[in-house]
Amino acid sequence: MKITKICCIGAGYVGGPTMAVIAQKCPQIQVTVVDLNAERIAAWNDEDVNNIPIYEPGLGAIVAEARGRNLFFSTDVDKAIAEAQIIFISVNTPTKTYGKGKGMAADLKYIELCARQIARVAKDNKIVVEKSTLPVRTAEAIKSILDNTGNGVQFQILSNPEFLAEGTAVQDLLNPDRILIGGDATEEGRKAIQALVDVYANWVPADKIITTNVWSSELSKLTANAFLAQRISSINAMSELCEKTGADVNEVAKAIGMDSRIGSKFLKASVGFGGSCFQKDILNLVYIAKSYGLNEVADYWEQVIIMNDHQKRRFSNNIVQTLYNTVSEKKIAFLGWAFKKDTNDTRESAAIYVADDLINEHAKIAVYDPKVSNKKILDDLNYLETRTAASNASSINSFADPYEACQNAHAIAVLTEWDEFITYDWQKIYDSMQKPAFIFDGRNLLNAADLEAIGFVYQAVGS
Ligand SMILES: NC(=O)C1=CN([C@@H]2O[C@H](COP(=O)(O)OP(=O)(O)OC[C@H]3O[C@@H](n4cnc5c(N)ncnc54)[C@H](O)[C@@H]3O)[C@@H](O)[C@H]2O)C=CC1
Ligand SMILES: O=C(O)[C@H]1O[C@H](OP(=O)(O)OP(=O)(O)OC[C@H]2O[C@@H](n3ccc(=O)[nH]c3=O)[C@H](O)[C@@H]2O)[C@H](O)[C@@H](O)[C@@H]1O
């Protein structure tokens, strides 16, 4: 089957970059990304690619190259569905905030809406691709909705989870470790799989494109995120033991990471992992395991989240304790608010929870993040509903200049590992701060010896 038109529902952190790369690498295919959010689509269409809604290194150049040629962003969902041979569903699948499975299960209402819209609009056969991260066996539900339209249209459902990480999305998409495609073992299923394989084969080597059954593919995505998050919780658990014993977690990570069976990546101790997916996907995994009565399996994975919550809380407790058991009315400067460097995404960022804890202790927080706005910071805090919006607004403020954020502060907390923090004039910052001047480095980013030589009291995670 020759693919000439692709549609992607959802112009977010996954749909936008993924489709931009497909469009760049497959100029023969027309790629249309659609979303209900008109503001977001307008931003994707902004003449100045610096204003596209997602900050990812290298993304602006790819959008500039493909947009208007074979990459389009639109709010006309029906038209894009009707025209496309392949429809990617890349909408959000957040943790449910209501009803059965509240706080654990994935909320599939947006997925179901997409399925119903495709069922309503499609007039010819379609390949529907699950790009969103979904509970295992979701394809069954999608198929049931699509097959009950009664208009004779044939649908093939594929699972093609996305493994990109934010901040490195473009590189991850251009050089993926693997592309995973799950589909039915029927002849029609195999044809659909091949059609999608052929799209990726435009730039991904054949040996990196693997195909499985649908359930393995769906579950592999949750498994990958669970394993990655588990490594962080494992090293963070060791960081606490290091602090008690005089071991240094960076040295421990290096020593174990040189064992080729363990590997060196994802062993960086931190204030705790954030991001929209690790917590959501593990909670979903826990919920699925419980729903099959697999309580030991559920408990095992839930511990990854428990450890992560502990690590965030431990970080804020330590700040309070070190500042003589009170941060009331003290200015604490936050360097970084995003959940990791090189992204403007703040979802589930550890910074939000650390700020919330410190505001409970009546601290005044001054934030500097190169890519996050004051409005976003306030929205993130208000979302927790710990206190009124007015109270949050009077407790936290953001600055466009890091030196101003740190001026007169009692302490600095490093919450995101932005490279620029390393190059600051730390003597100048020290001179402007209250004494003793504390730094709590939640990312083990800065040079301890240099800062201590200036006069800072410096504390890292796990040493
Ligand atoms: N953010 C990431 O780095 C990764 C996310 N994922 C998964 O990809 C999925 C999407 O995640 P993000 O892109 O981060 O979410 P996002 O929230 O940035 O984007 C989702 C978009 O879908 C739109 N949408 C929702 N329902 C719609 C509908 N019925 N019709 C049209 N548009 C609709 C929303 O308006 C939103 O713009 C999730 O399942 C997530 O778990 C997977 C890998 C990486
Ligand atoms: O499904 C998803 O959404 C994605 O989730 C993660 O990607 P992402 O959350 O964008 O970023 P990561 O690099 O995994 O970082 C997640 C969090 O863990 C933290 N982290 C990461 C690595 C580490 O060693 N230590 C550590 O604390 C980061 O600072 C960040 O807060 C996975 O890495 C992607 O493969 C996956 O596609």
XYZ file of C-alpha atoms and ligand atoms in Angstrom:
544
model
C 0.000 0.000 0.000
C 1.443 3.374 -1.013
C 0.944 5.888 1.782
C 0.458 9.471 0.616
C -1.553 11.014 3.474
C -1.102 10.771 7.204
C -3.109 12.504 9.908
C -2.164 12.815 13.562
C -4.753 13.706 16.199
C -2.999 15.610 19.006
C -0.435 18.366 18.397
C 1.361 18.007 21.724
C 4.856 17.059 22.848
C 4.623 13.770 20.950
C 2.355 14.490 17.974
C 4.118 17.738 16.978
C 7.766 16.610 16.939
C 7.024 13.084 15.687
C 5.010 14.284 12.714
C 7.509 17.048 11.944
C 10.239 14.421 11.600
C 8.057 12.073 9.530
C 7.253 15.010 7.220
C 10.901 16.006 6.946
C 12.018 12.465 6.156
C 9.112 11.576 3.842
C 8.537 14.551 1.528
C 6.273 12.338 -0.607
C 3.762 12.021 2.263
C 1.377 14.802 3.276
C 1.275 14.978 7.071
C -1.520 16.897 8.823
C -1.457 17.376 12.584
C -4.818 18.318 14.074
C -5.904 19.426 17.523
C -8.998 20.806 19.232
C -6.844 23.436 20.878
C -6.967 26.322 18.384
C -4.388 28.351 20.293
C -1.890 25.506 20.099
C -2.473 25.042 16.368
C -2.065 28.789 15.813
C 1.267 28.644 17.632
C 2.423 25.724 15.459
C 1.525 27.884 12.457
C 3.291 30.996 13.773
C 5.488 32.475 11.066
C 8.348 32.746 13.525
C 9.337 29.162 14.412
C 10.696 30.448 17.716
C 7.045 30.728 18.773
C 6.008 27.113 18.178
C 4.394 25.815 21.374
C 7.053 23.293 22.291
C 10.664 24.069 22.984
C 12.920 21.273 21.716
C 16.454 21.814 20.412
C 16.446 21.460 16.610
C 12.668 21.304 16.220
C 12.208 24.831 14.867
C 14.493 24.134 11.894
C 12.638 20.939 10.978
C 9.259 22.649 11.198
C 10.574 25.537 9.103
C 11.740 23.101 6.428
C 8.595 20.973 6.166
C 5.730 23.275 7.159
C 3.626 24.383 4.185
C 5.449 21.827 1.980
C 4.043 18.549 3.313
C 3.508 19.362 7.000
C 0.278 21.092 8.037
C -1.254 22.040 11.381
C -5.026 22.430 11.491
C -8.121 22.398 13.673
C -10.163 20.709 10.943
C -10.052 17.240 12.468
C -12.796 15.726 10.292
C -11.161 16.722 7.026
C -7.764 15.355 8.037
C -9.310 12.057 9.176
C -11.350 11.727 5.994
C -8.336 12.221 3.730
C -5.725 10.128 5.555
C -4.810 6.480 5.034
C -2.988 6.315 8.353
C -4.356 8.094 11.446
C -2.107 8.427 14.471
C -3.834 8.993 17.809
C -1.454 11.033 19.920
C -3.744 12.627 22.479
C -3.105 12.882 26.204
C -3.830 9.919 28.483
C -3.520 11.446 31.964
C -4.160 9.737 35.284
C -7.887 9.657 36.071
C -8.966 12.339 38.544
C -12.466 10.975 39.156
C -14.498 7.784 39.460
C -13.228 4.223 39.318
C -9.451 4.059 39.233
C -9.130 7.712 40.357
C -5.478 8.597 40.941
C -4.220 5.383 39.264
C -5.837 4.353 35.980
C -5.237 6.143 32.675
C -8.108 8.360 31.611
C -9.044 7.110 28.150
C -11.845 9.558 27.431
C -9.804 11.477 24.835
C -8.831 8.217 23.130
C -12.451 7.104 22.982
C -13.533 10.468 21.550
C -10.942 10.085 18.794
C -12.125 6.556 18.015
C -15.734 7.716 17.793
C -14.800 10.650 15.586
C -12.817 8.391 13.243
C -15.741 5.939 13.161
C -18.122 8.734 12.256
C -16.002 10.428 9.617
C -14.169 7.580 7.835
C -15.595 6.629 4.449
C -12.773 4.344 3.305
C -10.452 1.808 4.973
C -8.023 3.233 7.532
C -5.014 2.207 9.551
C -5.410 3.611 13.067
C -2.179 3.861 15.036
C -2.015 4.117 18.820
C 0.833 6.567 19.391
C -0.349 7.605 22.862
C 0.803 5.451 25.771
C -2.078 3.142 26.602
C -3.003 0.354 29.001
C -2.464 -3.094 27.554
C -5.552 -4.255 25.590
C -6.803 -0.742 24.733
C -6.722 -1.683 21.045
C -9.570 -4.055 21.810
C -11.784 -1.168 22.972
C -10.812 1.004 20.007
C -11.561 -1.849 17.634
C -14.929 -2.446 19.205
C -15.910 1.218 18.712
C -14.609 1.330 15.146
C -16.125 -1.983 14.068
C -19.583 -1.030 15.238
C -20.117 1.879 12.895
C -22.027 -0.265 10.441
C -20.775 1.612 7.370
C -18.592 -1.224 6.089
C -15.269 0.562 6.520
C -12.387 -1.764 7.526
C -10.008 -0.614 10.244
C -6.626 -2.031 11.199
C -5.340 -1.004 14.601
C -1.624 -0.829 15.224
C 0.281 0.000 18.378
C 3.329 2.183 17.750
C 4.417 3.624 21.090
C 6.754 6.584 21.211
C 10.009 6.397 23.176
C 11.335 9.934 22.688
C 12.477 11.852 25.750
C 11.786 15.567 26.014
C 14.782 17.817 25.534
C 16.279 15.286 23.092
C 13.109 14.592 21.090
C 14.554 15.498 17.709
C 17.683 13.382 18.122
C 15.607 10.504 19.525
C 13.254 10.680 16.544
C 16.035 10.934 13.970
C 18.077 8.099 15.506
C 15.701 5.933 17.515
C 17.031 2.916 19.438
C 14.108 1.047 17.925
C 10.701 1.531 16.359
C 8.084 -0.810 17.777
C 4.990 -1.730 15.778
C 2.369 -4.142 17.078
C -0.397 -5.472 14.878
C -2.652 -8.418 14.140
C -1.221 -11.619 12.702
C -3.919 -11.700 9.985
C -3.138 -10.922 6.360
C -4.775 -7.487 6.642
C -2.886 -6.888 9.881
C 0.413 -7.789 8.257
C -0.290 -5.406 5.355
C -1.014 -2.573 7.784
C 2.173 -3.290 9.738
C 4.144 -3.259 6.483
C 2.637 0.081 5.453
C 3.833 1.679 8.697
C 7.205 -0.079 8.551
C 7.652 1.434 5.069
C 7.058 4.946 6.439
C 9.771 4.580 9.101
C 12.100 2.782 6.671
C 12.566 6.154 4.949
C 15.178 6.920 7.618
C 15.334 4.148 10.233
C 17.528 1.078 9.490
C 15.474 -2.110 8.978
C 17.061 -3.938 11.930
C 15.801 -1.242 14.274
C 12.162 -1.650 13.273
C 10.617 -4.485 15.238
C 7.130 -5.899 14.977
C 5.146 -7.768 17.639
C 1.589 -8.586 18.501
C -0.515 -5.616 19.654
C -0.524 -6.530 23.347
C 3.252 -6.928 23.561
C 3.696 -3.549 21.938
C 1.242 -1.798 24.260
C 2.774 -3.411 27.335
C 6.374 -2.810 26.216
C 5.817 0.939 26.450
C 4.619 0.803 30.054
C 7.407 -1.646 30.840
C 10.114 0.571 29.354
C 8.994 3.581 31.395
C 8.673 1.468 34.543
C 12.224 0.103 34.144
C 13.672 3.564 33.460
C 11.932 5.124 36.452
C 12.906 2.165 38.603
C 16.583 2.817 37.914
C 16.197 6.407 39.130
C 14.368 5.350 42.276
C 17.012 2.676 42.851
C 19.897 5.140 42.661
C 17.928 7.699 44.698
C 17.374 5.077 47.399
C 21.135 4.567 47.459
C 21.693 8.338 47.632
C 20.080 8.433 51.060
C 22.239 5.582 52.270
C 25.303 7.336 50.837
C 24.508 10.457 52.869
C 24.462 8.381 56.056
C 27.601 6.359 55.361
C 30.098 8.685 53.710
C 29.803 6.954 50.336
C 29.317 9.241 47.305
C 26.419 8.314 45.028
C 28.204 9.640 41.930
C 31.109 7.301 42.623
C 28.764 4.402 43.326
C 26.852 5.094 40.074
C 30.092 5.185 38.111
C 31.335 1.980 39.683
C 28.167 -0.006 39.037
C 27.518 1.586 35.642
C 30.787 0.193 34.269
C 29.310 -3.283 34.660
C 28.044 -3.845 31.135
C 25.084 -5.788 32.522
C 23.955 -2.701 34.444
C 25.018 0.082 32.052
C 25.807 3.681 32.878
C 22.692 5.557 31.751
C 19.817 6.660 33.988
C 21.844 6.388 37.168
C 21.893 10.057 38.045
C 20.676 10.674 41.572
C 18.386 13.684 41.770
C 15.660 15.506 43.645
C 13.319 12.939 42.054
C 12.035 12.275 38.595
C 9.280 14.377 37.061
C 7.653 14.625 33.667
C 4.207 13.778 32.432
C 4.769 10.078 31.976
C 6.838 8.081 34.483
C 4.444 8.489 37.391
C 1.301 8.258 35.264
C 2.489 5.138 33.446
C 3.634 3.319 36.580
C 0.389 4.122 38.381
C -1.407 2.757 35.356
C 0.723 -0.404 35.454
C -0.042 -0.807 39.159
C -3.748 -0.409 38.436
C -3.667 -2.971 35.631
C -1.784 -5.484 37.807
C -4.305 -4.993 40.622
C -7.217 -5.402 38.250
C -5.863 -8.875 37.386
C -5.436 -9.619 41.121
C -1.623 -9.469 40.869
C -1.081 -7.662 44.144
C 2.618 -8.504 44.566
C 3.334 -7.222 41.057
C 1.383 -4.044 41.818
C 3.181 -3.459 45.130
C 6.576 -4.019 43.543
C 6.092 -1.262 40.973
C 4.261 1.100 43.312
C 7.416 1.232 45.419
C 9.113 3.170 42.575
C 6.604 5.997 43.076
C 6.746 5.823 46.857
C 10.533 6.178 46.701
C 10.258 9.117 44.303
C 7.769 10.959 46.534
C 10.098 10.327 49.463
C 13.066 11.747 47.552
C 11.233 15.002 46.751
C 10.011 15.422 50.335
C 13.445 14.554 51.731
C 14.949 17.348 49.649
C 12.581 20.017 50.994
C 12.806 18.705 54.568
C 16.573 18.925 54.379
C 16.407 22.574 53.291
C 14.214 23.452 56.267
C 16.338 21.476 58.705
C 19.619 22.917 57.448
C 18.289 26.488 57.593
C 18.016 26.144 61.384
C 14.570 24.495 61.247
C 12.791 27.515 59.853
C 12.415 29.027 56.410
C 9.628 31.357 57.458
C 9.887 34.609 55.442
C 13.261 33.463 54.082
C 13.942 33.909 50.383
C 14.829 30.631 48.687
C 15.962 30.953 45.084
C 15.042 28.116 42.712
C 17.280 27.624 39.735
C 15.073 25.728 37.333
C 11.390 24.813 37.294
C 11.149 22.508 34.223
C 11.224 18.766 34.962
C 14.530 18.451 33.099
C 16.797 20.656 31.011
C 16.134 21.705 27.419
C 12.357 21.634 27.719
C 9.665 24.123 28.707
C 7.552 21.258 30.074
C 6.903 21.415 33.808
C 4.416 18.575 34.240
C 5.063 16.733 37.524
C 8.330 18.613 37.957
C 9.937 17.997 41.353
C 10.243 21.789 41.688
C 6.457 22.095 42.101
C 6.379 19.780 45.101
C 9.488 21.213 46.725
C 8.025 24.720 46.368
C 4.713 23.568 47.814
C 6.457 22.081 50.873
C 8.539 25.215 51.423
C 5.559 27.535 51.038
C 3.809 25.462 53.705
C 6.746 26.532 55.880
C 6.125 30.175 54.873
C 9.193 30.509 52.662
C 9.310 33.064 49.838
C 10.323 31.394 46.598
C 12.114 33.222 43.771
C 12.325 31.201 40.568
C 14.551 31.544 37.548
C 14.019 29.162 34.642
C 15.179 30.074 31.138
C 12.073 28.594 29.466
C 9.214 28.707 31.965
C 6.875 31.675 32.455
C 5.592 33.063 35.768
C 2.050 32.160 34.724
C 3.006 28.518 34.211
C 4.681 28.394 37.626
C 1.569 29.759 39.311
C -0.702 27.438 37.333
C 1.404 24.459 38.416
C 1.145 25.420 42.083
C -2.542 26.290 41.913
C -3.238 22.895 40.344
C -2.217 21.245 43.628
C -5.009 23.135 45.425
C -2.955 23.334 48.622
C -3.895 26.998 49.227
C -5.603 29.899 47.463
C -4.255 31.312 44.232
C -3.714 34.649 45.975
C -1.654 32.987 48.658
C 0.481 31.210 46.042
C 0.952 34.466 44.147
C 2.264 36.195 47.249
C 4.650 33.322 48.054
C 6.356 32.750 44.724
C 7.740 35.012 42.060
C 9.796 34.450 38.967
C 12.648 36.522 37.585
C 14.023 36.980 34.098
C 17.518 37.361 35.531
C 19.086 34.598 37.664
C 21.251 37.054 39.604
C 18.173 38.969 40.663
C 16.443 35.746 41.707
C 19.392 34.895 43.953
C 19.897 38.379 45.406
C 19.394 38.439 49.183
C 18.423 34.772 49.210
C 19.211 32.607 52.217
C 19.602 29.584 50.009
C 19.630 28.430 46.397
C 18.004 25.176 45.342
C 18.999 23.726 41.966
C 15.912 21.944 40.621
C 16.736 21.568 36.918
C 20.089 20.722 35.341
C 20.195 23.608 32.811
C 23.783 23.867 31.477
C 23.864 27.651 31.889
C 23.784 27.358 35.702
C 27.325 25.955 35.646
C 28.728 29.039 33.957
C 27.297 31.668 36.306
C 29.496 34.139 38.179
C 29.113 32.340 41.489
C 31.284 34.837 43.365
C 28.866 37.604 42.335
C 25.922 35.489 43.479
C 27.618 34.709 46.788
C 28.331 38.369 47.446
C 24.658 39.260 46.978
C 23.249 36.570 49.306
C 22.501 36.334 53.027
C 25.225 34.530 55.005
C 25.794 31.710 55.509
C 24.902 31.191 51.844
C 23.531 27.714 51.200
C 23.226 25.771 47.954
C 21.103 22.629 47.766
C 21.985 21.015 44.487
C 19.126 18.692 43.547
C 20.883 17.742 40.327
C 24.501 17.306 41.453
C 25.262 19.808 38.724
C 27.647 22.328 40.257
C 31.277 22.032 41.308
C 31.374 21.543 45.073
C 35.029 22.438 45.560
C 34.762 25.715 43.625
C 31.648 26.791 45.498
C 33.059 25.876 48.892
C 36.200 27.849 48.062
C 33.994 30.908 47.503
C 32.336 30.349 50.874
C 29.067 28.605 50.057
C 27.713 25.827 52.230
C 27.095 23.312 49.462
C 24.973 20.172 49.707
C 24.478 17.683 46.890
C 22.185 14.660 46.713
C 23.869 11.499 47.919
C 27.187 12.675 49.283
N 5.503 13.867 26.448
C 6.311 12.889 26.103
O 7.515 13.038 26.096
C 5.785 11.548 25.708
C 4.427 11.271 25.762
N 3.955 10.034 25.373
C 2.527 9.757 25.367
O 1.955 10.433 24.236
C 0.626 10.865 24.531
C 0.526 12.360 24.289
O 1.395 13.011 25.168
P 1.776 14.556 24.980
O 2.050 14.810 23.553
O 2.824 14.846 25.985
O 0.384 15.247 25.398
P -0.054 16.768 25.195
O -1.023 17.046 26.255
O 1.146 17.629 25.010
O -0.812 16.747 23.771
C -2.018 16.094 23.557
C -2.873 16.965 22.630
O -4.038 16.225 22.245
C -5.099 17.148 22.059
N -6.381 16.438 22.079
C -6.955 15.772 23.105
N -8.103 15.215 22.719
C -8.276 15.528 21.422
C -9.270 15.228 20.456
N -10.324 14.458 20.763
N -9.138 15.730 19.210
C -8.074 16.498 18.889
N -7.089 16.797 19.751
C -7.184 16.312 21.003
C -4.924 18.119 23.207
O -5.578 19.329 22.939
C -3.394 18.253 23.259
O -2.927 19.364 22.522
C 0.357 10.445 25.974
O -0.301 9.198 25.952
C 1.745 10.275 26.554
O 1.775 9.313 27.579
C 4.801 9.072 24.907
C 6.147 9.308 24.819
C 6.749 10.554 25.204
O 6.892 8.146 27.793
C 7.458 9.215 27.939
O 6.905 10.284 28.150
C 8.940 9.299 27.917
O 9.362 9.310 29.311
C 10.762 9.465 29.498
O 11.201 10.685 28.908
P 11.073 12.107 29.644
O 10.147 11.983 30.795
O 10.786 13.090 28.587
O 12.543 12.429 30.173
P 13.655 11.549 30.930
O 14.955 11.875 30.357
O 13.295 10.119 30.983
O 13.612 12.153 32.393
C 12.516 11.931 33.255
C 12.837 12.450 34.631
O 13.824 11.652 35.274
C 14.892 12.457 35.721
N 16.133 11.660 35.650
C 16.493 11.067 34.487
C 17.630 10.296 34.431
C 18.422 10.123 35.567
O 19.476 9.427 35.575
N 18.037 10.733 36.717
C 16.905 11.493 36.789
O 16.585 12.014 37.873
C 14.883 13.651 34.789
O 15.523 14.750 35.368
C 13.393 13.875 34.632
O 12.868 14.596 35.724
C 11.495 8.319 28.801
O 12.909 8.517 28.934
C 11.118 8.259 27.328
O 11.745 7.121 26.714
C 9.600 8.135 27.204
O 9.222 8.134 25.848
